[in-house]
Coordinates of C-alpha atoms in Angstrom, one line a residue:
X1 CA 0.0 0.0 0.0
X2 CA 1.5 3.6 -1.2
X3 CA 1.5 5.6 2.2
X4 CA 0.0 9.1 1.8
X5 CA 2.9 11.9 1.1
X6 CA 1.2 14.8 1.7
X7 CA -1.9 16.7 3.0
X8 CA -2.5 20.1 2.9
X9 CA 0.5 21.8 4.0
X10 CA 1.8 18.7 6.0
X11 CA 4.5 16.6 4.4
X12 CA 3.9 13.1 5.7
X13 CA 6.8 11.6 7.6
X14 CA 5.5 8.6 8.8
X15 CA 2.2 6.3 9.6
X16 CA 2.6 5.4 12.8
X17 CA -0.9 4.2 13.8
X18 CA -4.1 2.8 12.3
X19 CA -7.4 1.6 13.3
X20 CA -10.9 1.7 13.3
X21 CA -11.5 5.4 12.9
X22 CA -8.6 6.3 11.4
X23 CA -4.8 6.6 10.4
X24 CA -2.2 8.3 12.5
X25 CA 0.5 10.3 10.4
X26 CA 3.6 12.0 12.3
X27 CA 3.9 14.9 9.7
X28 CA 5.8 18.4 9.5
X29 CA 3.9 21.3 9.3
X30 CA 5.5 23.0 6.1
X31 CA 4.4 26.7 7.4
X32 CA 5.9 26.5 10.8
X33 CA 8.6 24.0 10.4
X34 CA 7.1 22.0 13.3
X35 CA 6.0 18.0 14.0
X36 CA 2.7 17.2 14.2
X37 CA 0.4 14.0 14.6
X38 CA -2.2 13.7 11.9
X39 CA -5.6 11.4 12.4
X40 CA -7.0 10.8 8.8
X41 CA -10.6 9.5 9.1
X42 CA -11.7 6.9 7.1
X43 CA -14.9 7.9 7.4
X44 CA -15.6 10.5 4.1
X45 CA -17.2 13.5 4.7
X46 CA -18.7 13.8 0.9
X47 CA -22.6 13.9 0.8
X48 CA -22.3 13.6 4.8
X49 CA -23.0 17.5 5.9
X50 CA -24.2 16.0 9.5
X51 CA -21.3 13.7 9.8
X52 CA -19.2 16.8 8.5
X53 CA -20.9 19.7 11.4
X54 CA -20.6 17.2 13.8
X55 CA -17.0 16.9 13.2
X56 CA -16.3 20.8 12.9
X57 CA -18.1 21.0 16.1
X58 CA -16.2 18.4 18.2
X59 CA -13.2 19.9 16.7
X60 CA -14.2 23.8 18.0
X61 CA -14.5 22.1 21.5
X62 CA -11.7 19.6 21.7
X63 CA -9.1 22.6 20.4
X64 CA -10.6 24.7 22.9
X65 CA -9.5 22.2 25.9
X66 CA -5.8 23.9 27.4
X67 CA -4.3 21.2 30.0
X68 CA -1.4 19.7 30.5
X69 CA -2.9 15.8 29.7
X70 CA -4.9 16.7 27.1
X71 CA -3.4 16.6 23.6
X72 CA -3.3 20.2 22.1
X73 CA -5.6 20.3 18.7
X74 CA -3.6 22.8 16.1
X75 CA -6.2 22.0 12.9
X76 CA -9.1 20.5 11.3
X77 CA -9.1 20.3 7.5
X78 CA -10.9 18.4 4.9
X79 CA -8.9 17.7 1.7
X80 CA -11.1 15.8 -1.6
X81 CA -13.5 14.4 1.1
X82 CA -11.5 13.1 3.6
X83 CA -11.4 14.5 6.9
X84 CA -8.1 15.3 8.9
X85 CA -6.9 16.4 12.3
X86 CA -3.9 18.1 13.5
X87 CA -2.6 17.5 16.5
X88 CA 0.4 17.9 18.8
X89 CA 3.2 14.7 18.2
X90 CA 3.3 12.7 21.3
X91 CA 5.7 9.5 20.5
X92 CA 4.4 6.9 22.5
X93 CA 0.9 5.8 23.9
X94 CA -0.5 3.3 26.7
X95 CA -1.4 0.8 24.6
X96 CA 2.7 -0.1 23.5
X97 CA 3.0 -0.3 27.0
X98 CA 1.1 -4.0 27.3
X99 CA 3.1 -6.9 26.0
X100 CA 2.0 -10.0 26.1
X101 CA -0.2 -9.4 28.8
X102 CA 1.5 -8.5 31.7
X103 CA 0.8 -5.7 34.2
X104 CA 2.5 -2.3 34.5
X105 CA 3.6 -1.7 38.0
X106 CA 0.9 -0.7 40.2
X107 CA 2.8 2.5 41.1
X108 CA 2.8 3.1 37.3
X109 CA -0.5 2.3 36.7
X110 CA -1.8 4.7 39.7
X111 CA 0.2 7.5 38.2
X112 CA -1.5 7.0 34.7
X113 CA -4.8 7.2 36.1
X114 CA -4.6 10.1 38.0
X115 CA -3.0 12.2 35.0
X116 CA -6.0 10.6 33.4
X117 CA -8.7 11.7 35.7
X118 CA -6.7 15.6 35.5
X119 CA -7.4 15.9 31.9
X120 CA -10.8 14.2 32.2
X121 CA -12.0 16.7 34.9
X122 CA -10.7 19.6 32.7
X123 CA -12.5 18.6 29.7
X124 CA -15.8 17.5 31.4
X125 CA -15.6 21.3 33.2
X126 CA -15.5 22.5 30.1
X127 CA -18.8 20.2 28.4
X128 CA -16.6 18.0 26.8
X129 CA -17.5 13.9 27.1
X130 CA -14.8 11.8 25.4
X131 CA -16.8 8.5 25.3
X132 CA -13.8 6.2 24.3
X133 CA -11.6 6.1 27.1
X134 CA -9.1 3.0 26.0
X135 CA -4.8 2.1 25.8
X136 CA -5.1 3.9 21.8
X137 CA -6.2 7.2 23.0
X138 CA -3.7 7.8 26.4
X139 CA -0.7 9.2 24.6
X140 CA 2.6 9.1 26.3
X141 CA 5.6 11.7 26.1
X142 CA 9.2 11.1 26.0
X143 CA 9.0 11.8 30.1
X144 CA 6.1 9.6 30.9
X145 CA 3.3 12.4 31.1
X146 CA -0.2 10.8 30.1
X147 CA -2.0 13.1 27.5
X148 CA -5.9 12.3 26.9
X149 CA -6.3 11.7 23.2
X150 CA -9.5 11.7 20.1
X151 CA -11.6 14.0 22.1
X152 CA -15.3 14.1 20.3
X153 CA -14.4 11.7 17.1
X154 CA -16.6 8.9 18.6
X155 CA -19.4 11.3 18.9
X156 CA -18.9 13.0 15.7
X157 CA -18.5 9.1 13.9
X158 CA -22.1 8.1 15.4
X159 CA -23.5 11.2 13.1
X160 CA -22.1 9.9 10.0
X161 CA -24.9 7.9 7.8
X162 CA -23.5 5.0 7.8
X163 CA -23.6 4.8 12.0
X164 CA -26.9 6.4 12.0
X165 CA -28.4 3.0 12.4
X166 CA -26.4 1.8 15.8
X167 CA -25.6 4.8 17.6
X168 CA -22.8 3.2 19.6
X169 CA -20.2 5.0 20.8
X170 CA -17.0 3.7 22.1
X171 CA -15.2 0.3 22.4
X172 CA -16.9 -2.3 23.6
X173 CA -14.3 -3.3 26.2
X174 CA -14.4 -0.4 27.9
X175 CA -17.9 0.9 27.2
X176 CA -20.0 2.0 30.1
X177 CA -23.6 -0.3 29.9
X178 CA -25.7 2.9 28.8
X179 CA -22.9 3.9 25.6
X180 CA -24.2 0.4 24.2
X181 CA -28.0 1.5 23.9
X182 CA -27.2 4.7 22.6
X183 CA -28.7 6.4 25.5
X184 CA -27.3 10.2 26.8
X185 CA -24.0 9.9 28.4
X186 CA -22.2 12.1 30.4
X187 CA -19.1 12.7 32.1
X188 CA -19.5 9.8 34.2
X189 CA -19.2 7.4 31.2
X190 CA -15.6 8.3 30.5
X191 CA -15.1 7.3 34.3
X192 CA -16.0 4.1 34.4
X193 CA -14.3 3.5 31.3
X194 CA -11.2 4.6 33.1
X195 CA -12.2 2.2 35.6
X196 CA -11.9 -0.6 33.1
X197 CA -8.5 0.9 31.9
X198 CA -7.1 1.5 35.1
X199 CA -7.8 -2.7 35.6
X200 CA -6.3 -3.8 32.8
X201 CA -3.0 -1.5 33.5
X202 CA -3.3 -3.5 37.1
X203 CA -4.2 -6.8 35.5
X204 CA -2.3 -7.1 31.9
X205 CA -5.9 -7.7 30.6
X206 CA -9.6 -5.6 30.8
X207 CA -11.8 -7.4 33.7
X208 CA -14.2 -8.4 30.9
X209 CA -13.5 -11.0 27.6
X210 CA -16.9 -11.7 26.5
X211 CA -16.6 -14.1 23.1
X212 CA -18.9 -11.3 21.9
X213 CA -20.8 -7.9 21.6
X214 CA -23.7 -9.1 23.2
X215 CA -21.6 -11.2 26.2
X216 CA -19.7 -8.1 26.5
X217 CA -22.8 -6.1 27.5
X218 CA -24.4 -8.5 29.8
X219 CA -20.8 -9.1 31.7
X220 CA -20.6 -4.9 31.7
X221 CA -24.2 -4.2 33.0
X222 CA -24.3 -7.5 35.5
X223 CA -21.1 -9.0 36.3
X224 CA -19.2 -7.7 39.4
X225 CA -15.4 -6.7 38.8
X226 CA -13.4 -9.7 38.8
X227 CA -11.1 -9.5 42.1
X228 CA -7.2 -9.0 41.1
X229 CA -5.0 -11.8 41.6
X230 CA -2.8 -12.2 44.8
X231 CA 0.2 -12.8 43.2
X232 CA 0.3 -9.5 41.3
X233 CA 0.6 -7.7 44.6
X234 CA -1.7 -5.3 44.3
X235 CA -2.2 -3.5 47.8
X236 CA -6.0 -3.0 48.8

């Protein structure tokens, strides 16, 4: 596959992340000689004005957000279609920091989730509801500082036409039980999720591992938090 080279005034340097919503570019701003992230949406934005408001809108509101773990948004453009963000580059992010399963030390993992919860109360002071808290969207600088990531995209993507029909959003391993009904969702939402997250940085794995959507949600709304194992060392 022939990796993008340019967008807009950004010469593309490197893909360094893909998934569901999107691809993750680290780029240089050609105007102010400066490295930036780029999220491409795959999503298109062509015969999609409600998709495409929604986006402008989350974008207003995430770029408005001014704390230290929160990423800083620089841009929002669309080029042919597609949509793109610009964001600050942040090199590593909390996902990376899983292999094979195991745990990150509990000090670690405490530390993570309190810079967490700092951005989170920032944004949610200032009306902002990320609704998919997960490893992806905790970025990580070079000194360790967790930045909160994708503010608004899982909103905006439940506009678009072709989500119209489920109205989920978030991922379901993390999802609070009234994200998967569509239902209104506030603050608290991203809270739980970090709940889930802040188990899985304690555990090596998320509490829940239902074989599927539909297990997933009954374990979320019904099944207690499995206890952490002894042997981790986990103190109460």
């Amino acid at each position: 596959i022939q990796m993008l080279q340019r967008i807009g005034r950004y010469e593309i340097l490197e893909r360094i992340a893909a998934g569901g919503q999107g691809t993750v570019y680290r780029a240089r701003d050609t105007s102010l000689d400066r490295v930036v992230a780029i999220k491409v949406l795959d999503q298109p934005v062509t015969d999609d004005p409600q998709y495409l408001n929604a986006l402008q809108r989350e974008f207003r509101l995430a770029a408005s957000l001014d704390h230290p773990n929160v990423i800083t948004v620089y841009d929002f453009q669309v080029e042919d279609g597609t949509a793109y963000i610009v964001m600050e580059y942040v090199p590593d992010s909390l996902n990376r920091q899983f292999r094979a399963e195991q745990p990150l030390p509990y000090q670690r993992a405490v530390e993570v989730a309190i810079e967490v919860c700092r951005g989170l109360a920032h944004a949610h002071q200032n009306g902002a509801v990320h609704r998919d808290i997960k490893p992806q969207n905790i970025l990580l600088t070079g000194e360790g500082t967790a930045k909160v990531s994708d503010f608004g995209i899982a909103r905006a993507l439940a506009s678009s036409i072709q989500s119209r029909t489920t109205r989920t959003m978030g991922t379901s391993w993390y999802m609070s039980p009234e994200q998967w009904g569509g239902s209104r969702v506030d603050g608290r939402a991203d809270l739980y999720s970090l709940g889930i997250l802040l188990y899985e940085m304690l555990s090596g794995l998320p509490p829940f591992q239902g074989e599927s959507m539909e297990a997933l949600f009954v374990q979320h709304r019904e099944s207690p938090v499995p206890t952490l194992p002894r042997n981790l060392g986990v103190p109460a």
